[in-house]
Short mmCIF file of N, CA and C in Angstrom, two decimals:
data_model
loop_
_atom_site.label_atom_id
_atom_site.label_comp_id
_atom_site.label_asym_id
_atom_site.label_seq_id
_atom_site.Cartn_x
_atom_site.Cartn_y
_atom_site.Cartn_z
N MET A 8 -41.51 4.66 -35.25
CA MET A 8 -40.18 5.03 -34.80
C MET A 8 -39.48 5.72 -35.96
N THR A 9 -38.89 6.84 -35.67
CA THR A 9 -38.23 7.60 -36.72
C THR A 9 -36.77 7.21 -36.82
N TYR A 10 -36.18 7.62 -37.92
CA TYR A 10 -34.76 7.37 -38.16
C TYR A 10 -33.91 8.01 -37.06
N ARG A 11 -34.27 9.23 -36.68
CA ARG A 11 -33.51 9.97 -35.65
C ARG A 11 -33.59 9.26 -34.30
N SER A 12 -34.75 8.79 -33.89
CA SER A 12 -34.88 8.10 -32.60
C SER A 12 -34.16 6.76 -32.63
N THR A 13 -34.13 6.11 -33.79
CA THR A 13 -33.38 4.86 -33.92
C THR A 13 -31.89 5.12 -33.75
N LEU A 14 -31.39 6.19 -34.38
CA LEU A 14 -29.97 6.55 -34.22
C LEU A 14 -29.64 6.88 -32.77
N ARG A 15 -30.53 7.62 -32.11
CA ARG A 15 -30.30 7.94 -30.70
C ARG A 15 -30.27 6.67 -29.86
N GLY A 16 -31.18 5.77 -30.15
CA GLY A 16 -31.22 4.50 -29.42
C GLY A 16 -29.95 3.70 -29.62
N LEU A 17 -29.46 3.64 -30.87
CA LEU A 17 -28.21 2.92 -31.15
C LEU A 17 -27.02 3.59 -30.48
N ALA A 18 -26.98 4.92 -30.52
CA ALA A 18 -25.89 5.65 -29.88
C ALA A 18 -25.91 5.41 -28.37
N SER A 19 -27.09 5.43 -27.77
CA SER A 19 -27.20 5.17 -26.34
C SER A 19 -26.76 3.75 -26.00
N LEU A 20 -27.16 2.79 -26.81
CA LEU A 20 -26.77 1.40 -26.61
C LEU A 20 -25.26 1.23 -26.72
N MET A 21 -24.65 1.90 -27.70
CA MET A 21 -23.19 1.82 -27.86
C MET A 21 -22.48 2.44 -26.66
N LEU A 22 -22.97 3.57 -26.18
CA LEU A 22 -22.37 4.22 -25.02
C LEU A 22 -22.46 3.34 -23.78
N ILE A 23 -23.61 2.75 -23.56
CA ILE A 23 -23.78 1.84 -22.42
C ILE A 23 -22.85 0.65 -22.55
N SER A 24 -22.73 0.10 -23.75
CA SER A 24 -21.83 -1.04 -23.98
C SER A 24 -20.39 -0.67 -23.68
N LEU A 25 -19.97 0.52 -24.12
CA LEU A 25 -18.60 0.97 -23.85
C LEU A 25 -18.37 1.15 -22.35
N LEU A 26 -19.34 1.73 -21.66
CA LEU A 26 -19.20 1.92 -20.22
C LEU A 26 -19.13 0.59 -19.49
N LEU A 27 -19.97 -0.36 -19.89
CA LEU A 27 -19.93 -1.69 -19.27
C LEU A 27 -18.62 -2.39 -19.56
N ALA A 28 -18.12 -2.27 -20.76
CA ALA A 28 -16.83 -2.89 -21.11
C ALA A 28 -15.71 -2.29 -20.28
N ALA A 29 -15.75 -0.99 -20.07
CA ALA A 29 -14.70 -0.33 -19.30
C ALA A 29 -14.75 -0.75 -17.84
N THR A 30 -15.96 -0.94 -17.29
CA THR A 30 -16.06 -1.31 -15.88
C THR A 30 -15.75 -2.78 -15.66
N THR A 31 -15.96 -3.64 -16.65
CA THR A 31 -15.67 -5.05 -16.46
C THR A 31 -14.23 -5.39 -16.76
N ALA A 32 -13.48 -4.49 -17.36
CA ALA A 32 -12.08 -4.76 -17.66
C ALA A 32 -11.23 -4.75 -16.39
N SER A 33 -11.64 -4.00 -15.37
CA SER A 33 -10.89 -3.93 -14.12
C SER A 33 -11.57 -4.76 -13.05
N LYS A 34 -10.72 -5.36 -12.21
CA LYS A 34 -11.28 -6.09 -11.08
C LYS A 34 -10.48 -5.75 -9.83
N LYS A 35 -11.16 -5.82 -8.70
CA LYS A 35 -10.52 -5.54 -7.41
C LYS A 35 -9.96 -6.84 -6.86
N LEU A 36 -8.70 -6.79 -6.45
CA LEU A 36 -8.06 -7.94 -5.82
C LEU A 36 -7.59 -7.54 -4.43
N MET A 37 -7.78 -8.42 -3.47
CA MET A 37 -7.35 -8.18 -2.09
C MET A 37 -6.11 -9.02 -1.80
N ALA A 38 -5.16 -8.45 -1.08
CA ALA A 38 -3.96 -9.18 -0.69
C ALA A 38 -4.33 -10.31 0.27
N ASP A 39 -3.67 -11.44 0.11
CA ASP A 39 -3.85 -12.59 0.99
C ASP A 39 -3.12 -12.31 2.30
N LYS A 40 -3.87 -12.21 3.41
CA LYS A 40 -3.27 -11.87 4.70
C LYS A 40 -2.38 -12.98 5.26
N LYS A 41 -2.61 -14.21 4.85
CA LYS A 41 -1.80 -15.31 5.37
C LYS A 41 -0.36 -15.25 4.85
N THR A 42 -0.19 -14.74 3.65
CA THR A 42 1.15 -14.75 3.04
C THR A 42 1.75 -13.36 2.85
N SER A 43 0.95 -12.32 2.89
CA SER A 43 1.44 -10.95 2.70
C SER A 43 2.02 -10.41 4.01
N SER A 44 2.97 -9.50 3.89
CA SER A 44 3.56 -8.93 5.11
C SER A 44 4.19 -7.57 4.83
N VAL A 45 4.30 -6.80 5.90
CA VAL A 45 5.07 -5.55 5.90
C VAL A 45 6.01 -5.64 7.09
N THR A 46 7.29 -5.35 6.86
CA THR A 46 8.30 -5.40 7.91
C THR A 46 8.96 -4.03 8.03
N TYR A 47 9.09 -3.56 9.27
CA TYR A 47 9.87 -2.34 9.45
C TYR A 47 11.16 -2.69 10.18
N THR A 48 12.21 -1.94 9.89
CA THR A 48 13.50 -2.10 10.54
C THR A 48 13.92 -0.75 11.10
N MET A 49 14.33 -0.78 12.37
CA MET A 49 14.84 0.44 13.00
C MET A 49 16.21 0.15 13.59
N HIS A 50 17.00 1.21 13.70
CA HIS A 50 18.36 1.06 14.22
C HIS A 50 18.58 2.04 15.36
N HIS A 51 19.17 1.53 16.42
CA HIS A 51 19.61 2.31 17.57
C HIS A 51 21.10 2.02 17.73
N PRO A 52 21.87 2.95 18.26
CA PRO A 52 23.31 2.68 18.40
C PRO A 52 23.64 1.36 19.11
N LEU A 53 22.72 0.85 19.93
CA LEU A 53 22.99 -0.40 20.65
C LEU A 53 22.42 -1.65 19.99
N HIS A 54 21.46 -1.48 19.09
CA HIS A 54 20.88 -2.65 18.43
C HIS A 54 19.98 -2.25 17.26
N THR A 55 19.70 -3.23 16.42
CA THR A 55 18.79 -3.07 15.29
C THR A 55 17.68 -4.11 15.45
N TRP A 56 16.45 -3.75 15.10
CA TRP A 56 15.35 -4.70 15.23
C TRP A 56 14.38 -4.57 14.08
N ASP A 57 13.62 -5.66 13.90
CA ASP A 57 12.57 -5.74 12.89
C ASP A 57 11.25 -6.01 13.60
N ALA A 58 10.17 -5.60 12.98
CA ALA A 58 8.82 -5.96 13.42
C ALA A 58 8.01 -6.25 12.17
N VAL A 59 7.17 -7.27 12.25
CA VAL A 59 6.42 -7.74 11.08
C VAL A 59 4.92 -7.65 11.35
N SER A 60 4.18 -7.25 10.33
CA SER A 60 2.72 -7.30 10.36
C SER A 60 2.24 -8.18 9.21
N HIS A 61 1.33 -9.10 9.54
CA HIS A 61 0.66 -9.89 8.51
C HIS A 61 -0.78 -9.42 8.32
N ASP A 62 -1.16 -8.39 9.08
CA ASP A 62 -2.51 -7.83 8.97
C ASP A 62 -2.49 -6.71 7.93
N VAL A 63 -2.18 -7.10 6.69
CA VAL A 63 -2.02 -6.15 5.59
C VAL A 63 -3.34 -6.06 4.83
N ASN A 64 -4.03 -4.94 4.98
CA ASN A 64 -5.26 -4.71 4.23
C ASN A 64 -4.89 -3.93 2.98
N CYS A 65 -4.82 -4.65 1.87
CA CYS A 65 -4.35 -4.05 0.62
C CYS A 65 -5.29 -4.45 -0.52
N ALA A 66 -5.77 -3.46 -1.23
CA ALA A 66 -6.63 -3.71 -2.40
C ALA A 66 -6.00 -3.06 -3.62
N ILE A 67 -6.02 -3.78 -4.72
CA ILE A 67 -5.57 -3.20 -5.99
C ILE A 67 -6.70 -3.30 -7.00
N MET A 68 -6.66 -2.41 -7.96
CA MET A 68 -7.52 -2.54 -9.14
C MET A 68 -6.61 -3.05 -10.25
N TYR A 69 -7.02 -4.17 -10.83
CA TYR A 69 -6.22 -4.83 -11.86
C TYR A 69 -7.00 -4.80 -13.17
N ASP A 70 -6.41 -4.20 -14.20
CA ASP A 70 -7.04 -4.10 -15.51
C ASP A 70 -6.69 -5.36 -16.30
N GLU A 71 -7.68 -6.20 -16.50
CA GLU A 71 -7.46 -7.47 -17.19
C GLU A 71 -7.09 -7.28 -18.66
N ALA A 72 -7.61 -6.22 -19.27
CA ALA A 72 -7.34 -5.99 -20.69
C ALA A 72 -5.87 -5.62 -20.92
N THR A 73 -5.33 -4.77 -20.06
CA THR A 73 -3.94 -4.32 -20.24
C THR A 73 -2.96 -5.05 -19.33
N LYS A 74 -3.49 -5.90 -18.43
CA LYS A 74 -2.66 -6.67 -17.48
C LYS A 74 -1.83 -5.73 -16.60
N THR A 75 -2.45 -4.63 -16.15
CA THR A 75 -1.74 -3.66 -15.31
C THR A 75 -2.51 -3.39 -14.02
N ILE A 76 -1.76 -3.01 -13.01
CA ILE A 76 -2.35 -2.54 -11.76
C ILE A 76 -2.59 -1.05 -11.95
N THR A 77 -3.83 -0.62 -11.75
CA THR A 77 -4.17 0.78 -12.00
C THR A 77 -4.28 1.62 -10.73
N SER A 78 -4.50 0.97 -9.58
CA SER A 78 -4.53 1.71 -8.32
C SER A 78 -4.32 0.76 -7.15
N VAL A 79 -3.93 1.34 -6.02
CA VAL A 79 -3.71 0.55 -4.80
C VAL A 79 -4.11 1.37 -3.59
N ALA A 80 -4.63 0.68 -2.59
CA ALA A 80 -4.92 1.29 -1.29
C ALA A 80 -4.50 0.29 -0.22
N VAL A 81 -3.76 0.78 0.78
CA VAL A 81 -3.22 -0.08 1.84
C VAL A 81 -3.52 0.55 3.19
N ALA A 82 -3.90 -0.29 4.16
CA ALA A 82 -4.07 0.16 5.55
C ALA A 82 -3.50 -0.93 6.45
N ILE A 83 -2.65 -0.52 7.39
CA ILE A 83 -2.03 -1.46 8.32
C ILE A 83 -2.19 -0.89 9.73
N LYS A 84 -2.63 -1.74 10.66
CA LYS A 84 -2.78 -1.32 12.05
C LYS A 84 -1.41 -1.27 12.72
N ILE A 85 -1.13 -0.17 13.39
CA ILE A 85 0.13 -0.02 14.13
C ILE A 85 0.28 -1.16 15.13
N ALA A 86 -0.81 -1.51 15.81
CA ALA A 86 -0.76 -2.55 16.85
C ALA A 86 -0.47 -3.94 16.30
N SER A 87 -0.55 -4.12 14.99
CA SER A 87 -0.36 -5.46 14.41
C SER A 87 1.11 -5.82 14.21
N PHE A 88 2.02 -4.88 14.39
CA PHE A 88 3.45 -5.18 14.20
C PHE A 88 3.99 -5.93 15.41
N ASP A 89 4.74 -7.00 15.14
CA ASP A 89 5.29 -7.85 16.18
C ASP A 89 6.80 -7.92 16.03
N SER A 90 7.52 -7.43 17.06
CA SER A 90 8.98 -7.46 17.04
C SER A 90 9.54 -8.62 17.87
N LYS A 91 8.65 -9.46 18.39
CA LYS A 91 9.02 -10.58 19.28
C LYS A 91 9.50 -10.07 20.64
N ASP A 92 9.16 -8.82 20.97
CA ASP A 92 9.49 -8.24 22.27
C ASP A 92 8.30 -7.36 22.66
N SER A 93 7.47 -7.87 23.58
CA SER A 93 6.23 -7.15 23.92
C SER A 93 6.50 -5.78 24.54
N ASN A 94 7.60 -5.63 25.29
CA ASN A 94 7.93 -4.31 25.84
C ASN A 94 8.23 -3.31 24.73
N ARG A 95 9.00 -3.74 23.74
CA ARG A 95 9.34 -2.86 22.61
C ARG A 95 8.07 -2.51 21.83
N ASP A 96 7.19 -3.51 21.61
CA ASP A 96 5.95 -3.25 20.87
C ASP A 96 5.05 -2.28 21.62
N SER A 97 4.99 -2.40 22.95
CA SER A 97 4.19 -1.46 23.76
C SER A 97 4.78 -0.06 23.66
N HIS A 98 6.10 0.04 23.71
CA HIS A 98 6.76 1.35 23.61
C HIS A 98 6.53 1.95 22.22
N ALA A 99 6.54 1.10 21.18
CA ALA A 99 6.26 1.60 19.82
C ALA A 99 4.85 2.18 19.75
N MET A 100 3.88 1.49 20.38
CA MET A 100 2.51 2.02 20.39
C MET A 100 2.46 3.38 21.08
N GLU A 101 3.25 3.52 22.14
CA GLU A 101 3.30 4.79 22.87
C GLU A 101 3.95 5.89 22.02
N VAL A 102 5.12 5.60 21.45
CA VAL A 102 5.85 6.59 20.64
C VAL A 102 5.04 7.00 19.42
N LEU A 103 4.38 6.03 18.79
CA LEU A 103 3.62 6.31 17.56
C LEU A 103 2.20 6.78 17.85
N ASP A 104 1.84 6.87 19.14
CA ASP A 104 0.50 7.30 19.53
C ASP A 104 -0.55 6.45 18.80
N GLY A 105 -0.35 5.12 18.91
CA GLY A 105 -1.16 4.15 18.18
C GLY A 105 -2.63 4.12 18.53
N ILE A 106 -3.01 4.64 19.69
CA ILE A 106 -4.43 4.72 20.04
C ILE A 106 -5.08 5.86 19.25
N ARG A 107 -4.40 6.99 19.21
CA ARG A 107 -4.93 8.16 18.50
C ARG A 107 -4.82 8.00 16.98
N TYR A 108 -3.72 7.39 16.52
CA TYR A 108 -3.48 7.18 15.08
C TYR A 108 -3.25 5.68 14.84
N PRO A 109 -4.31 4.89 14.79
CA PRO A 109 -4.16 3.43 14.78
C PRO A 109 -3.66 2.82 13.47
N ASN A 110 -3.71 3.56 12.37
CA ASN A 110 -3.36 2.98 11.07
C ASN A 110 -2.31 3.79 10.32
N VAL A 111 -1.58 3.09 9.50
CA VAL A 111 -0.72 3.69 8.47
C VAL A 111 -1.42 3.39 7.16
N THR A 112 -1.59 4.39 6.29
CA THR A 112 -2.28 4.15 5.02
C THR A 112 -1.48 4.71 3.85
N PHE A 113 -1.66 4.07 2.71
CA PHE A 113 -1.12 4.58 1.45
C PHE A 113 -2.21 4.44 0.41
N VAL A 114 -2.47 5.51 -0.33
CA VAL A 114 -3.45 5.49 -1.42
C VAL A 114 -2.77 6.07 -2.65
N SER A 115 -2.78 5.29 -3.72
CA SER A 115 -2.11 5.75 -4.95
C SER A 115 -2.95 6.80 -5.66
N GLN A 116 -2.24 7.68 -6.35
CA GLN A 116 -2.88 8.64 -7.24
C GLN A 116 -2.60 8.28 -8.69
N SER A 117 -1.45 7.62 -8.90
CA SER A 117 -1.12 7.12 -10.24
C SER A 117 -0.13 5.97 -10.10
N ILE A 118 -0.16 5.09 -11.09
CA ILE A 118 0.79 3.97 -11.13
C ILE A 118 1.32 3.88 -12.55
N GLN A 119 2.65 3.91 -12.67
CA GLN A 119 3.32 3.76 -13.96
C GLN A 119 3.96 2.38 -14.00
N THR A 120 3.81 1.70 -15.12
CA THR A 120 4.40 0.37 -15.29
C THR A 120 5.57 0.47 -16.24
N GLY A 121 6.74 0.03 -15.77
CA GLY A 121 7.94 0.03 -16.60
C GLY A 121 7.98 -1.20 -17.49
N ALA A 122 8.81 -1.16 -18.52
CA ALA A 122 8.93 -2.29 -19.45
C ALA A 122 9.42 -3.55 -18.75
N ASP A 123 10.19 -3.38 -17.68
CA ASP A 123 10.73 -4.53 -16.95
C ASP A 123 9.79 -5.05 -15.86
N GLY A 124 8.57 -4.52 -15.78
CA GLY A 124 7.61 -4.95 -14.77
C GLY A 124 7.67 -4.13 -13.49
N THR A 125 8.57 -3.16 -13.44
CA THR A 125 8.66 -2.29 -12.28
C THR A 125 7.44 -1.38 -12.23
N LEU A 126 6.90 -1.20 -11.04
CA LEU A 126 5.77 -0.30 -10.84
C LEU A 126 6.24 0.90 -10.03
N THR A 127 5.81 2.07 -10.43
CA THR A 127 6.08 3.28 -9.67
C THR A 127 4.73 3.85 -9.25
N ALA A 128 4.43 3.72 -7.95
CA ALA A 128 3.16 4.19 -7.42
C ALA A 128 3.38 5.53 -6.72
N THR A 129 2.72 6.55 -7.22
CA THR A 129 2.77 7.88 -6.61
C THR A 129 1.47 8.08 -5.85
N GLY A 130 1.59 8.48 -4.59
CA GLY A 130 0.37 8.64 -3.80
C GLY A 130 0.61 9.37 -2.51
N LYS A 131 -0.28 9.13 -1.55
CA LYS A 131 -0.24 9.80 -0.25
C LYS A 131 -0.08 8.75 0.84
N LEU A 132 0.96 8.95 1.67
CA LEU A 132 1.20 8.10 2.84
C LEU A 132 0.77 8.88 4.07
N THR A 133 -0.11 8.28 4.87
CA THR A 133 -0.57 8.90 6.11
C THR A 133 -0.07 8.07 7.28
N PHE A 134 0.67 8.72 8.17
CA PHE A 134 1.29 8.06 9.32
C PHE A 134 1.32 9.07 10.46
N HIS A 135 0.85 8.67 11.62
CA HIS A 135 0.86 9.53 12.80
C HIS A 135 0.08 10.83 12.54
N GLY A 136 -0.98 10.72 11.75
CA GLY A 136 -1.84 11.86 11.47
C GLY A 136 -1.29 12.85 10.46
N VAL A 137 -0.15 12.54 9.86
CA VAL A 137 0.48 13.42 8.87
C VAL A 137 0.42 12.74 7.51
N THR A 138 -0.03 13.45 6.50
CA THR A 138 -0.10 12.91 5.14
C THR A 138 0.96 13.59 4.28
N ARG A 139 1.76 12.74 3.61
CA ARG A 139 2.85 13.26 2.77
C ARG A 139 2.83 12.56 1.42
N PRO A 140 3.21 13.29 0.36
CA PRO A 140 3.34 12.63 -0.95
C PRO A 140 4.48 11.61 -0.88
N THR A 141 4.26 10.46 -1.48
CA THR A 141 5.23 9.37 -1.42
C THR A 141 5.26 8.64 -2.75
N VAL A 142 6.45 8.23 -3.16
CA VAL A 142 6.62 7.42 -4.37
C VAL A 142 7.18 6.07 -3.94
N LEU A 143 6.48 5.00 -4.31
CA LEU A 143 6.92 3.64 -4.02
C LEU A 143 7.31 2.96 -5.32
N VAL A 144 8.49 2.38 -5.36
CA VAL A 144 8.93 1.61 -6.52
C VAL A 144 8.82 0.14 -6.13
N CYS A 145 8.09 -0.61 -6.93
CA CYS A 145 7.79 -2.01 -6.62
C CYS A 145 8.18 -2.91 -7.78
N THR A 146 8.27 -4.19 -7.47
CA THR A 146 8.49 -5.20 -8.50
C THR A 146 7.25 -6.08 -8.53
N ARG A 147 6.79 -6.37 -9.71
CA ARG A 147 5.60 -7.18 -9.89
C ARG A 147 5.96 -8.46 -10.62
N LYS A 148 5.42 -9.58 -10.13
CA LYS A 148 5.60 -10.87 -10.80
C LYS A 148 4.24 -11.52 -10.93
N GLY A 149 4.04 -12.23 -12.03
CA GLY A 149 2.79 -12.95 -12.23
C GLY A 149 1.76 -12.14 -12.97
N ASP A 150 0.53 -12.69 -12.99
CA ASP A 150 -0.59 -12.03 -13.66
C ASP A 150 -1.74 -11.88 -12.69
N GLY A 151 -2.91 -11.55 -13.20
CA GLY A 151 -4.07 -11.30 -12.35
C GLY A 151 -4.53 -12.48 -11.54
N ASN A 152 -4.20 -13.70 -11.94
CA ASN A 152 -4.62 -14.89 -11.20
C ASN A 152 -3.69 -15.20 -10.03
N ASN A 153 -2.44 -14.82 -10.14
CA ASN A 153 -1.45 -15.09 -9.11
C ASN A 153 -0.39 -14.01 -9.21
N LEU A 154 -0.54 -12.97 -8.44
CA LEU A 154 0.28 -11.77 -8.57
C LEU A 154 1.03 -11.51 -7.27
N ILE A 155 2.32 -11.18 -7.37
CA ILE A 155 3.14 -10.85 -6.21
C ILE A 155 3.75 -9.46 -6.45
N VAL A 156 3.58 -8.58 -5.46
CA VAL A 156 4.16 -7.24 -5.53
C VAL A 156 5.09 -7.08 -4.32
N THR A 157 6.35 -6.72 -4.59
CA THR A 157 7.33 -6.53 -3.51
C THR A 157 7.99 -5.16 -3.66
N GLY A 158 8.51 -4.67 -2.56
CA GLY A 158 9.23 -3.41 -2.61
C GLY A 158 9.76 -3.02 -1.25
N ASP A 159 10.53 -1.97 -1.24
CA ASP A 159 11.03 -1.41 0.01
C ASP A 159 11.22 0.09 -0.16
N PHE A 160 11.16 0.78 0.96
CA PHE A 160 11.36 2.22 0.97
C PHE A 160 11.68 2.64 2.40
N ALA A 161 12.10 3.86 2.57
CA ALA A 161 12.40 4.38 3.90
C ALA A 161 11.65 5.69 4.12
N ILE A 162 11.29 5.92 5.36
CA ILE A 162 10.69 7.19 5.75
C ILE A 162 11.48 7.73 6.94
N ARG A 163 11.31 9.01 7.20
CA ARG A 163 11.93 9.62 8.37
C ARG A 163 10.84 9.94 9.39
N MET A 164 11.08 9.53 10.62
CA MET A 164 10.09 9.79 11.67
C MET A 164 9.79 11.28 11.79
N THR A 165 10.81 12.11 11.70
CA THR A 165 10.61 13.55 11.86
C THR A 165 9.72 14.14 10.77
N ASP A 166 9.66 13.51 9.60
CA ASP A 166 8.76 13.97 8.54
C ASP A 166 7.29 13.77 8.92
N PHE A 167 7.05 12.88 9.89
CA PHE A 167 5.68 12.57 10.31
C PHE A 167 5.43 13.00 11.76
N ALA A 168 6.21 13.97 12.23
CA ALA A 168 6.04 14.55 13.57
C ALA A 168 6.14 13.50 14.68
N ILE A 169 7.05 12.54 14.51
CA ILE A 169 7.28 11.50 15.51
C ILE A 169 8.63 11.77 16.17
N GLU A 170 8.62 11.81 17.49
CA GLU A 170 9.87 11.99 18.22
C GLU A 170 10.63 10.66 18.23
N GLN A 171 11.89 10.72 17.88
CA GLN A 171 12.71 9.50 17.84
C GLN A 171 12.82 8.91 19.24
N PRO A 172 12.54 7.60 19.38
CA PRO A 172 12.69 6.98 20.69
C PRO A 172 14.15 6.95 21.11
N SER A 173 14.38 6.93 22.41
CA SER A 173 15.76 6.89 22.90
C SER A 173 15.90 5.82 23.98
N LEU A 174 17.12 5.36 24.12
CA LEU A 174 17.48 4.38 25.13
C LEU A 174 18.85 4.77 25.66
N LEU A 175 18.96 4.88 26.98
CA LEU A 175 20.21 5.28 27.62
C LEU A 175 20.73 6.61 27.08
N GLY A 176 19.80 7.52 26.81
CA GLY A 176 20.17 8.85 26.35
C GLY A 176 20.56 8.94 24.88
N MET A 177 20.48 7.82 24.16
CA MET A 177 20.83 7.81 22.73
C MET A 177 19.57 7.58 21.91
N LYS A 178 19.37 8.43 20.91
CA LYS A 178 18.19 8.32 20.06
C LYS A 178 18.37 7.25 18.98
N ALA A 179 17.24 6.64 18.62
CA ALA A 179 17.22 5.74 17.47
C ALA A 179 17.41 6.57 16.20
N ASP A 180 17.86 5.94 15.13
CA ASP A 180 17.99 6.63 13.85
C ASP A 180 16.63 7.19 13.43
N ASP A 181 16.65 8.27 12.70
CA ASP A 181 15.43 8.90 12.21
C ASP A 181 14.73 8.03 11.16
N ALA A 182 15.49 7.24 10.44
CA ALA A 182 14.95 6.44 9.34
C ALA A 182 14.26 5.17 9.84
N ILE A 183 13.12 4.88 9.24
CA ILE A 183 12.45 3.59 9.40
C ILE A 183 12.45 2.96 8.01
N LYS A 184 13.03 1.78 7.90
CA LYS A 184 13.06 1.07 6.62
C LYS A 184 11.88 0.11 6.57
N LEU A 185 11.16 0.14 5.47
CA LEU A 185 10.00 -0.73 5.31
C LEU A 185 10.18 -1.63 4.10
N LYS A 186 9.75 -2.87 4.25
CA LYS A 186 9.80 -3.85 3.16
C LYS A 186 8.44 -4.52 3.12
N PHE A 187 7.90 -4.70 1.92
CA PHE A 187 6.57 -5.31 1.81
C PHE A 187 6.52 -6.37 0.72
N THR A 188 5.66 -7.34 0.95
CA THR A 188 5.34 -8.38 -0.02
C THR A 188 3.84 -8.60 0.04
N ALA A 189 3.18 -8.46 -1.09
CA ALA A 189 1.73 -8.66 -1.15
C ALA A 189 1.41 -9.71 -2.21
N TYR A 190 0.64 -10.71 -1.80
CA TYR A 190 0.23 -11.80 -2.69
C TYR A 190 -1.25 -11.63 -3.01
N PHE A 191 -1.58 -11.68 -4.29
CA PHE A 191 -2.96 -11.54 -4.75
C PHE A 191 -3.34 -12.77 -5.55
N ASN A 192 -4.47 -13.40 -5.19
CA ASN A 192 -4.99 -14.56 -5.92
C ASN A 192 -6.46 -14.32 -6.23
N GLU A 193 -6.93 -14.97 -7.27
CA GLU A 193 -8.37 -14.88 -7.56
C GLU A 193 -9.10 -15.89 -6.72
#
């Protein structure tokens, strides 16, 4: 064995070690469906209502070395939202074309962590077959063993090619307010 081949072998071993260290520093965590939720709120001139989904499919990549969330992906079934009014839920499926577009998804492209624990996730929100750039500001509590991420944001139905539902000739507000809480445990 020559000096040069020994150096190549050591360099290869160091590179493999670095790659393994980089891949083991991050771990995938899934949101606990029993405790996690997404709630939407809509307003019509005659009433305001909420609907909740506990079928939150959310995965994060958590970097154990830096104690940061590095990426997130979320998918929620339209049919999983419950407003406690089956007629309203059926109408929501119709308005949102829930058979053709069964899921709402968000996939991050970057996540910035503020000094106060605030997370700013920039990514793509897909709803009703339309994908739009979206920024979510969240609050994070805990660490990788017991992590809670909460936040809220609003979207406009017209931004996603959704016709505002109406009742008695009056349209619901264009805004849908969303609030989320995701619990992650090892």
